[in-house]
Coordinates of C-alpha atoms in Angstrom, one line a residue:
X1 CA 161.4 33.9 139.2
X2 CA 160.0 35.9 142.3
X3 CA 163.9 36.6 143.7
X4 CA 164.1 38.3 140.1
X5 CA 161.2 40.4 140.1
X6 CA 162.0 41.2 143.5
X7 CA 165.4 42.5 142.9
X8 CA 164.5 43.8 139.5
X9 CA 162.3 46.2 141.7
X10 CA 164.8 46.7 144.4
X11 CA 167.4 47.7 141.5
X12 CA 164.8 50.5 139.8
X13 CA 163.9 51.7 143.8
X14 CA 167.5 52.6 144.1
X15 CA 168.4 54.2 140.7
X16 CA 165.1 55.9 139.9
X17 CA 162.1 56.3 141.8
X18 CA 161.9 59.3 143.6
X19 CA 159.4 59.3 146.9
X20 CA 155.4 60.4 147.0
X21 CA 156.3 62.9 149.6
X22 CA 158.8 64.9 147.2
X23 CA 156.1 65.0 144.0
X24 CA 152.9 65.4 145.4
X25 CA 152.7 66.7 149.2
X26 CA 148.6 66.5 149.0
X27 CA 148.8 62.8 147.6
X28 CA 146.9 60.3 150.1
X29 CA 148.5 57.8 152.3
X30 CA 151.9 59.5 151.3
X31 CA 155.1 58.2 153.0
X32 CA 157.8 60.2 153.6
X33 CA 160.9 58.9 152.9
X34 CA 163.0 59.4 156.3
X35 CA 167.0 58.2 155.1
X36 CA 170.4 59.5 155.0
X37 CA 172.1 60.9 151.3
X38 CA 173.1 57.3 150.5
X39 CA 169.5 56.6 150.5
X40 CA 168.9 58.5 147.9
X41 CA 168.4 57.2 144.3
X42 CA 171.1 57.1 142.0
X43 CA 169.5 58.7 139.5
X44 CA 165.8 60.3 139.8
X45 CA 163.4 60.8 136.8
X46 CA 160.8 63.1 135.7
X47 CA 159.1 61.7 132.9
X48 CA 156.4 63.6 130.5
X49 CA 154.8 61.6 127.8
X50 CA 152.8 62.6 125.1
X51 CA 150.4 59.6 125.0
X52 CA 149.2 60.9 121.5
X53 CA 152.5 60.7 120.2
X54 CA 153.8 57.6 117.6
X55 CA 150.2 55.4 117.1
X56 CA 149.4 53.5 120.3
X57 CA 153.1 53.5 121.3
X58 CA 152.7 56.4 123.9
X59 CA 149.8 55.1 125.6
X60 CA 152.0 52.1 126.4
X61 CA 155.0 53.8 127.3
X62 CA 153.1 55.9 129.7
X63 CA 151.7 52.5 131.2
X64 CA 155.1 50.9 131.4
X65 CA 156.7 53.4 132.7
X66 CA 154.0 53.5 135.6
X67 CA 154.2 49.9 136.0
X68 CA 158.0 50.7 136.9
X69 CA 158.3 54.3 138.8
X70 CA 156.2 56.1 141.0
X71 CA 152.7 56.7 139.0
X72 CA 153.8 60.2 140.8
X73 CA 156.6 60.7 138.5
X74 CA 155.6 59.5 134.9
X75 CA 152.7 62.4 133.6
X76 CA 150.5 62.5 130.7
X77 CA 151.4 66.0 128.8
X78 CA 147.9 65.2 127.6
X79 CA 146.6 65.4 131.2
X80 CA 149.0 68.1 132.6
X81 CA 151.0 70.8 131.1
X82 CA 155.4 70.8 132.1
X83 CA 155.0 74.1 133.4
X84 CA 152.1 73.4 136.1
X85 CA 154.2 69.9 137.3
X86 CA 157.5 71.8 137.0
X87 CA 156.1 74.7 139.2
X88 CA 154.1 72.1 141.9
X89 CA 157.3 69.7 142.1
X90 CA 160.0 71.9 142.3
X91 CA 158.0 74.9 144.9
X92 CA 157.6 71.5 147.1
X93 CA 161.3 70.4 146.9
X94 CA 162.2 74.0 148.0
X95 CA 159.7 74.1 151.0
X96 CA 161.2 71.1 152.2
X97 CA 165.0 72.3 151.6
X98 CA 163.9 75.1 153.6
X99 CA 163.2 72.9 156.2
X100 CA 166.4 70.9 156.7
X101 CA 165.5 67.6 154.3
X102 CA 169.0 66.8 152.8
X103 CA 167.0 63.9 151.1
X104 CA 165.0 66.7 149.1
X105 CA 168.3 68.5 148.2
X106 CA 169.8 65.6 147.0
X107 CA 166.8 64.7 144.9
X108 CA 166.9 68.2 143.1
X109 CA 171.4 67.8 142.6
X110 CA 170.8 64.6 141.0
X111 CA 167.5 65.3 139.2
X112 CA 167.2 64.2 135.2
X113 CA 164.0 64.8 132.7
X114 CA 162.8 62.1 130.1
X115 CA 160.5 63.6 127.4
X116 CA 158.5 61.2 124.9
X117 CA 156.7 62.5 121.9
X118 CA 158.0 64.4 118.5
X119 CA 160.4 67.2 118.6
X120 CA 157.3 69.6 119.3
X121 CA 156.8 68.0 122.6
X122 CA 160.0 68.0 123.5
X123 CA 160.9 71.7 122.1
X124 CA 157.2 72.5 124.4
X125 CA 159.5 71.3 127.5
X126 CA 162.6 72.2 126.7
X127 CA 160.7 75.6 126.6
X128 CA 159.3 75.6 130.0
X129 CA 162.4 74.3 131.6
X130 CA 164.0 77.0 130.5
X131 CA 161.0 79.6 131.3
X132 CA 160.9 78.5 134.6
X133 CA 164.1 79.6 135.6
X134 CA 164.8 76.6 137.9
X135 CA 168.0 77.2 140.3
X136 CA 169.2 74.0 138.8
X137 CA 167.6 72.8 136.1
X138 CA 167.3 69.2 135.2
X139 CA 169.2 67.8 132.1
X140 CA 166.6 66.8 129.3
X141 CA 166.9 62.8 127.5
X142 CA 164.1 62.5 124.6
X143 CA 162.9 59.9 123.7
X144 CA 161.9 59.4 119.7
X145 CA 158.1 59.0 119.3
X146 CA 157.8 61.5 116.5
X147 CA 158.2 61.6 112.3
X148 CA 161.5 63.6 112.2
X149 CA 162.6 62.7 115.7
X150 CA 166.0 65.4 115.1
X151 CA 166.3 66.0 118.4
X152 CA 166.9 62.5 119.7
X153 CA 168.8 61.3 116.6
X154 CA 171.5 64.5 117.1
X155 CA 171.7 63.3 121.0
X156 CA 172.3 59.7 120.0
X157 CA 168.9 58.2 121.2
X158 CA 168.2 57.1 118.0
X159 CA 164.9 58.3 115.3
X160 CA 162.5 54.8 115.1
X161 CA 160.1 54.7 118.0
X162 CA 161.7 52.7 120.8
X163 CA 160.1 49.6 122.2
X164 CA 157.3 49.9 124.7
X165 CA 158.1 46.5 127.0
X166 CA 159.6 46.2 130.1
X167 CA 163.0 45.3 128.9
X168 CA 163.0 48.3 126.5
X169 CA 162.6 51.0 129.3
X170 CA 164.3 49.7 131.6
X171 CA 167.4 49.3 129.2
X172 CA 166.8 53.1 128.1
X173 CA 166.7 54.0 132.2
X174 CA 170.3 52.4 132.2
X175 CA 171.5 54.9 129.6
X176 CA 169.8 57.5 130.6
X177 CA 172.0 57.6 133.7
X178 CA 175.0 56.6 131.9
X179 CA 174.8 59.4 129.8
X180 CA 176.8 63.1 129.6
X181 CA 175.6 66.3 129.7
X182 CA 175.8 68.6 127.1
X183 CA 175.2 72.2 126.7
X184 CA 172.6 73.1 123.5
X185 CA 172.0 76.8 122.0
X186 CA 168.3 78.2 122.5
X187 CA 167.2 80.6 120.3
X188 CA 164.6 83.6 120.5
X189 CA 162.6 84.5 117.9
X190 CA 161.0 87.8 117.1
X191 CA 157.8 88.6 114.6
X192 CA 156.6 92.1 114.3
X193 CA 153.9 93.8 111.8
X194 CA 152.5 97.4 111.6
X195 CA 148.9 97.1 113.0
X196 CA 145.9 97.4 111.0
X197 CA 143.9 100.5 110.7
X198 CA 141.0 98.3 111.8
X199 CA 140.2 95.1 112.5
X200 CA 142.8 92.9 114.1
X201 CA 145.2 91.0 112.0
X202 CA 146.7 88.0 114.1
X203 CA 149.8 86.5 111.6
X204 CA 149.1 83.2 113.6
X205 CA 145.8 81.6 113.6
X206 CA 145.5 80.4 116.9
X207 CA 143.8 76.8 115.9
X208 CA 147.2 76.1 113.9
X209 CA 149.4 77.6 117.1
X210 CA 152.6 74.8 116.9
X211 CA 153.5 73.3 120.4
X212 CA 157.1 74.6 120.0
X213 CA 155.6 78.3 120.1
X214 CA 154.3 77.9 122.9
X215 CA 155.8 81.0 124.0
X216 CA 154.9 82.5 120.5
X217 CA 152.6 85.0 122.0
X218 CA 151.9 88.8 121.5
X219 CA 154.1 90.8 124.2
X220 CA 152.1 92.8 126.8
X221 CA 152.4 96.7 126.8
X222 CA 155.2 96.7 129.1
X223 CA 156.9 94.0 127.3
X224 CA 160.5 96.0 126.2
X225 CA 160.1 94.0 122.6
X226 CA 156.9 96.2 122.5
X227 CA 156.3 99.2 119.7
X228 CA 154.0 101.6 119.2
X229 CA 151.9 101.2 116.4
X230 CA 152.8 97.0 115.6
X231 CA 152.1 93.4 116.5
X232 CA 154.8 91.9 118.2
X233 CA 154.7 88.1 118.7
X234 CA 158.0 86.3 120.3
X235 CA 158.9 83.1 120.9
X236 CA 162.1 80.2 120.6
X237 CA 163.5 77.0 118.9
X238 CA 166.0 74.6 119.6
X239 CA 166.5 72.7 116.4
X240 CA 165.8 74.8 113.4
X241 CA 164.0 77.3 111.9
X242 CA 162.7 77.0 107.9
X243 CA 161.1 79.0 105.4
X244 CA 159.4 78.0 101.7
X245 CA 158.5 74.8 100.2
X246 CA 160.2 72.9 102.6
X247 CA 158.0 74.2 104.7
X248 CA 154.9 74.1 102.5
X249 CA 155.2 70.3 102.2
X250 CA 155.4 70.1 106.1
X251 CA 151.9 72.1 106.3
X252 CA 150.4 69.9 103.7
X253 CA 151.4 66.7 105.9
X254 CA 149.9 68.2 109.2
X255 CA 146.9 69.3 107.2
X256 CA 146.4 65.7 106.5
X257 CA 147.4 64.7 109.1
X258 CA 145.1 66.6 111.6
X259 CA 142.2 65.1 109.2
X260 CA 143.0 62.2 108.9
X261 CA 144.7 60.9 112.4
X262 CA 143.9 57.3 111.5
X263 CA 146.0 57.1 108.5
X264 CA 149.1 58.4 110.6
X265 CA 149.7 56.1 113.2
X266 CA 152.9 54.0 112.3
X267 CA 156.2 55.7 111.6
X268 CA 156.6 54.7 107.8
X269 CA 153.8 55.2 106.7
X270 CA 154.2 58.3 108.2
X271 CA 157.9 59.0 106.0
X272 CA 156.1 57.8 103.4
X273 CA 153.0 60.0 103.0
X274 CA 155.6 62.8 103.6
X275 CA 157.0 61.7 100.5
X276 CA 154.3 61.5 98.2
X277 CA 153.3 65.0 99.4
X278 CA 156.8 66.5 98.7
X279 CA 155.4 65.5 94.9
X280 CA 151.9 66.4 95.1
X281 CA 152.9 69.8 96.5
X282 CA 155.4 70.4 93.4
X283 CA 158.6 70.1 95.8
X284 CA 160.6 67.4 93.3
X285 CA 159.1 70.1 90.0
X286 CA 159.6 73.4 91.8
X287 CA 160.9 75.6 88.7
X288 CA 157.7 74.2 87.0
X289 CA 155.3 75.1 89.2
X290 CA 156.8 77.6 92.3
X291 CA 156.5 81.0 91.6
X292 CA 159.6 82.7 91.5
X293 CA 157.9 85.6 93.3
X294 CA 157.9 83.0 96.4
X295 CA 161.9 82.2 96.4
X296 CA 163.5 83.7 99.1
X297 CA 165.2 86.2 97.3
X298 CA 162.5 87.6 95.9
X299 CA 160.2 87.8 98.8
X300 CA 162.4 89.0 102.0
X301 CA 165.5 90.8 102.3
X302 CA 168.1 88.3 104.8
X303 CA 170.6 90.1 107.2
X304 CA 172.8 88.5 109.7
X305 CA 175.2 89.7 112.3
X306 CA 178.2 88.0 113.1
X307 CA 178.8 87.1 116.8
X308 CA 178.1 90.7 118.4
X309 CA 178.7 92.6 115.0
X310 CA 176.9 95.0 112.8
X311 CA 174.2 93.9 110.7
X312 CA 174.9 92.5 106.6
X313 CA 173.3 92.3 104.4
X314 CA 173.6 88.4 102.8
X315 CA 173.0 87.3 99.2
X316 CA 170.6 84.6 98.3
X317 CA 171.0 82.9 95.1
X318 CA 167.5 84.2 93.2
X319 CA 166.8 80.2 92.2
X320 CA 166.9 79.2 96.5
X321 CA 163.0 78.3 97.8
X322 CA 163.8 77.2 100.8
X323 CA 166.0 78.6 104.0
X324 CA 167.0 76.5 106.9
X325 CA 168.7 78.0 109.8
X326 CA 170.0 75.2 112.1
X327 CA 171.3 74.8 115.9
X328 CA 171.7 71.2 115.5
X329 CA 172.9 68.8 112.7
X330 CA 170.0 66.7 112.2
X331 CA 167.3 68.4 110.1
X332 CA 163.9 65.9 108.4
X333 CA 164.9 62.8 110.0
X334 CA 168.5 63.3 110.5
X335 CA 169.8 64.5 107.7
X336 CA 172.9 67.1 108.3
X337 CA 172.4 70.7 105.3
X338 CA 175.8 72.1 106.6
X339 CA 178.0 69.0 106.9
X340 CA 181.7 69.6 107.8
X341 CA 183.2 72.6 105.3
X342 CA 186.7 71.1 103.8
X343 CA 189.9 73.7 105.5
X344 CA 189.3 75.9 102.2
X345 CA 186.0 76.6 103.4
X346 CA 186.7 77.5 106.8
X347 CA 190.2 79.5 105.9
X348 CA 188.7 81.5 103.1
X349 CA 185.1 82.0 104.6
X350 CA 185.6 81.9 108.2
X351 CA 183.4 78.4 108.2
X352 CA 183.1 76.0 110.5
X353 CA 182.0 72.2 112.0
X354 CA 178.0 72.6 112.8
X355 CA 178.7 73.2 117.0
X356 CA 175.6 73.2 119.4
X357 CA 176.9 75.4 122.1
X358 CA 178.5 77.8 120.2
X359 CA 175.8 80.6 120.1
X360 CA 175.9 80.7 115.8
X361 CA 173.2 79.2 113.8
X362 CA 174.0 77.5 110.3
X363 CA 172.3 78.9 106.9
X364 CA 171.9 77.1 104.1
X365 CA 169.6 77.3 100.9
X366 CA 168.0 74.6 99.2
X367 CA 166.4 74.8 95.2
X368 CA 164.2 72.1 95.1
X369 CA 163.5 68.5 96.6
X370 CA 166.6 66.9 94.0
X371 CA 168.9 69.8 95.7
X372 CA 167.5 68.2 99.2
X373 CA 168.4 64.8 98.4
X374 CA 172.2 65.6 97.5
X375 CA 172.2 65.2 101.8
X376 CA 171.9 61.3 100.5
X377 CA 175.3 61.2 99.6
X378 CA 178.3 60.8 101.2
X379 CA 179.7 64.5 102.3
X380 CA 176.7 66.0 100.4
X381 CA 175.5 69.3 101.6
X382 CA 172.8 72.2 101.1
X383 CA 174.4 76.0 99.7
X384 CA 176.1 77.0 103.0
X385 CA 175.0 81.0 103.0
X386 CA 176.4 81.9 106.1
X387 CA 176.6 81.1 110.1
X388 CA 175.4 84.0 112.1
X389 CA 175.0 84.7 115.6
X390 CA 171.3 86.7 114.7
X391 CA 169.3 86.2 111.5
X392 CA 166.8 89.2 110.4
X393 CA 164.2 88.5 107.4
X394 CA 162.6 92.0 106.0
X395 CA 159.7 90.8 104.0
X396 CA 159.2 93.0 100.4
X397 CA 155.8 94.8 100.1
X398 CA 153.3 93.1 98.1
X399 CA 155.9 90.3 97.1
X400 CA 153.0 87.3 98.2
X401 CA 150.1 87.3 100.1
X402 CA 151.5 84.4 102.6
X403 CA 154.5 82.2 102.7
X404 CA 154.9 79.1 105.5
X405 CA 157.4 78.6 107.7
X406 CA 158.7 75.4 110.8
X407 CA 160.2 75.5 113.7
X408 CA 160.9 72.6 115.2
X409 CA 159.6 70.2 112.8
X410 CA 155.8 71.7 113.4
X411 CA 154.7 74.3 110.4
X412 CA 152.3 77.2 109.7
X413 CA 150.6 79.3 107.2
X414 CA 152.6 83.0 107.7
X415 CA 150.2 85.5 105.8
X416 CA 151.7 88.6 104.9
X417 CA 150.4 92.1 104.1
X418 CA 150.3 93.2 101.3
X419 CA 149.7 97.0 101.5
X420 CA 153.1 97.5 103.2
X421 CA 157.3 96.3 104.0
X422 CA 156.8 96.3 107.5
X423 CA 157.2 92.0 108.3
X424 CA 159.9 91.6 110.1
X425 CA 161.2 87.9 111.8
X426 CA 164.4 88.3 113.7
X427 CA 165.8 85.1 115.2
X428 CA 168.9 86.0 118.0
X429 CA 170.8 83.7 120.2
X430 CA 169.0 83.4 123.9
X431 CA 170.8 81.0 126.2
X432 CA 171.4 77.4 126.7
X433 CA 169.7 74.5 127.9
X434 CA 171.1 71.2 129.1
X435 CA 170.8 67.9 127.4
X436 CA 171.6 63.8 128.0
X437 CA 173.4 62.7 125.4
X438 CA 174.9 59.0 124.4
X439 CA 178.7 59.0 124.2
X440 CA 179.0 58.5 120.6
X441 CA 176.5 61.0 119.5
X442 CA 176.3 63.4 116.5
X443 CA 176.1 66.8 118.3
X444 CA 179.5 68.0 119.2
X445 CA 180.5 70.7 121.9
X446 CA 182.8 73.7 120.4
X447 CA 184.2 73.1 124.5
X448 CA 185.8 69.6 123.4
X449 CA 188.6 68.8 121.4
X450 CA 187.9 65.6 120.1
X451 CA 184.6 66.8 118.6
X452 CA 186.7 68.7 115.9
X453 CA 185.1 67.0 113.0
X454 CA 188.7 67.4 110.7
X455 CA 188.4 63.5 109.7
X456 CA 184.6 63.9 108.7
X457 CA 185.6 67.3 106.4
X458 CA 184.0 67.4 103.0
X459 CA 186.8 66.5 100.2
X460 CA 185.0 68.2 97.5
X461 CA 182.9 71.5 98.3
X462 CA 180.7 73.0 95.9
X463 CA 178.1 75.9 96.8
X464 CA 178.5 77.9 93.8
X465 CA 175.3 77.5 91.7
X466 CA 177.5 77.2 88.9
X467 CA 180.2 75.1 89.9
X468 CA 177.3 72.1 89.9
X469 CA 179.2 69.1 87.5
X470 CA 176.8 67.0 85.2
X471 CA 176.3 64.2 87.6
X472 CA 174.7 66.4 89.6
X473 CA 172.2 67.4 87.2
X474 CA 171.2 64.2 86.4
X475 CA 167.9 62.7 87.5
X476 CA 168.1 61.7 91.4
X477 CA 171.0 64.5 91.9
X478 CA 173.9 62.0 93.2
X479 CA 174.9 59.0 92.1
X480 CA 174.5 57.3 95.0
X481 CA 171.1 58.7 95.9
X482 CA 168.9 55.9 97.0
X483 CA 165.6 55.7 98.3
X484 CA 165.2 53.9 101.7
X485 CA 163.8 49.9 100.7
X486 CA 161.4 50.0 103.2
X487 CA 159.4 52.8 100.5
X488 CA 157.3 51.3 98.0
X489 CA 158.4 54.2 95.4
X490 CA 155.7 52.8 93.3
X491 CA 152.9 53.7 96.0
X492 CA 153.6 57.5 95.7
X493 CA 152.5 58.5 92.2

């Protein structure tokens, strides 16, 4: 039993822990790892958990994963932020290039990131990896400790919180250095309004500031995004960005959630209170009780620009309430709005397969929560409006006093003057960022042939409003809609 601990140990040394000397050059009693390239491990981790993430389950990660690597190597976001470690590791690993360690170098070549929490936590280190501007920046695995999880599920690491124990991480190590990189879209996004005459007038409250803006911040003076006479706030996303009662029913879940933190700590219950909401809130009886001064149509003007076009304008159907624009195909717990157009689709509208690398973001409009669960079905879909390489949303004067919008799975409440037109949220393409992926996952690289998607294209493709058949329109939307067992429908009224 001790010969397998002991090798157990001697196995992680080799593929994953990375030396004191190399993470924290003030550390005490700090050995410094004298050995040739071969010595060095196979594959070496960084790993950020957010300990307040899924219940108890990220306090014991972060323990077991301590209990494995270098306590130097596994942080606790809600100790220290990415950017500061990030900064500290990486400064080191160049002092000591600098100074002839090919150990070091080797280290940095063969670096990889693990991130545990929601897709907020990991958007929040995606964000700094790529702020950092790191000569060679690590490829990112997450690891699904959130509600949604979209960011895991589209890389293939799955949407249910993982196991905590030993075997569990150590079996998620293994793929973590089995798996291939991928290239994944980033995308910038812009908010600017005229400034008040007096007073100031913030459009973010900063107590309800989502981790994924992180960024979101208003631009300094010399900032080039800067005008005269506005706020301009800019930050970026990775998986999507939404607006309307999609978005309303997200707030209403963090609300409760932020007041209630000891009703939220298991995953289904979780998916389930988000359910009841989407009721409460109207979501399921939106024509009832939305005002139609709040669907998109009504309350912003949308243009797009195709790759590195001119700006169009694009038509919303006046009945849409909610607008997704999405980098990835996995959108409120891995559900895909844009699916795979049928070849009418992409010979007659210039559609196509929902790429992550391939700089365009997809569009689609929902109507209400029955619309939603049409994604249920086999091949079902949102209204596919457009994909576009920018996205601009000119908001109508006095058309509502506030509207909410996500990114990233993490809400807000986006008030909006009244007195003036002068809202404007522009969302452009900004670079790319490098992911782990599993072999079989969903996202798919526009660079590789076999991700083509032409056996998964949708038979049947309706987006026309009024090309919806009866069966449709029947109670549930699909016939093979079907709540998940595991929710106790009768809990939710």
């Amino acid at each position: 039993m001790a010969n397998s601990e002991s090798e157990l140990n001697d196995n992680i040394h080799r593929d994953f822990y990375i030396p004191t000397y190399i993470l924290a050059p003030d550390a005490p009693n700090k050995s410094r790892h004298i050995g040739l390239p071969d010595n060095v491990p196979t594959c070496p981790v960084l790993v950020f958990i957010n300990s307040k993430s899924g219940g108890q389950l990220g306090g014991e990660l972060l323990r077991t994963f301590r209990h494995l690597l270098n306590k130097y190597q596994v942080f606790d976001l809600g100790e220290e932020a990415p950017d500061s470690v990030l900064r500290r590791v990486y400064l080191n690993i160049e002092k000591l290039k600098s100074g002839g360690d090919q150990f070091a170098a080797k280290t940095e070549e063969r670096m990889r990131i693990i991130v545990a929490g929601g897709d907020g936590t990991a958007g929040w280190l995606l964000g700094v990896v790529s702020d950092l501007k790191l000569s060679q920046p690590p490829p990112i695995a997450t690891v699904p400790l959130g509600t949604g999880n979209n960011l895991p599920f589209a890389f293939g690491w799955g949407k249910k919180n993982p196991g905590t124990d030993l075997n569990s991480v150590i079996s998620f190590l293994k793929q973590v250095m089995n798996a291939k990189e991928m290239k994944m879209d980033s995308w910038h996004i812009l908010m600017r309004m005229r400034a008040p005459k007096g007073g100031s007038c913030d459009p973010i409250a900063p107590l309800e500031l989502p981790h994924s803006l992180h960024a979101f911040h208003r631009v300094s003076p010399s900032d080039e995004l800067n005008v005269e006479g506005f706020h301009t706030f800019r930050g970026g996303f990775w998986n999507y960005f939404s607006m309307g009662m999609d978005a309303q029913v997200s707030y209403a879940f963090h609300s409760e959630r932020k007041m209630n933190p000891e009703k939220f700590k298991n995953q289904l219950v979780n998916q389930s209170a988000y359910l009841k909401l989407g009721c409460t809130q109207g979501w399921f009886f939106a024509p009832l009780v939305h005002p139609s001064s709040r669907n998109i149509a009504q309350l912003t003007k949308v243009k797009i620009m195709k790759k590195q076009g001119e700006w169009q304008d694009l038509q919303i159907p006046h009945s849409v309430r909610s607008i997704v624009c999405l980098n990835l195909p996995s959108f409120s717990g891995g559900l895909n709005p844009w699916g795979t157009p049928n070849n009418n689709k992409r010979r007659y509208r210039d559609l196509t397969p929902p790429f992550v690398d391939d700089g365009l973001l997809e569009v689609v409009g929902f109507r209400d929560a029955w619309h939603g669960l049409v994604l249920l079905a086999p091949k079902g879909h949102g209204t596919r409006l457009a994909q576009a390489h920018r996205i601009r949303f000119e908001f109508h004067k006095g058309a509502a006093d506030h509207t909410f919008m996500r990114i990233d799975g993490e809400p807000w409440k986006q008030p909006l003057p009244e007195d003036d037109d002068t809202v404007v949220v522009e969302i452009s393409h900004l670079g790319q960022v490098k992911m782990l992926a599993t072999h079989d996952c969903r996202a798919k690289s526009i660079h590789n042939p076999s991700s083509h998607f032409n056996h998964e294209a949708d038979d049947v493709d309706s987006d026309d409003e009024n090309s919806v058949d009866e069966g449709r329109r029947k109670f549930g939307a699909a016939d093979t809609f079907k709540i998940p067992d595991e929710v106790d429908v009768s809990r939710l009224s």
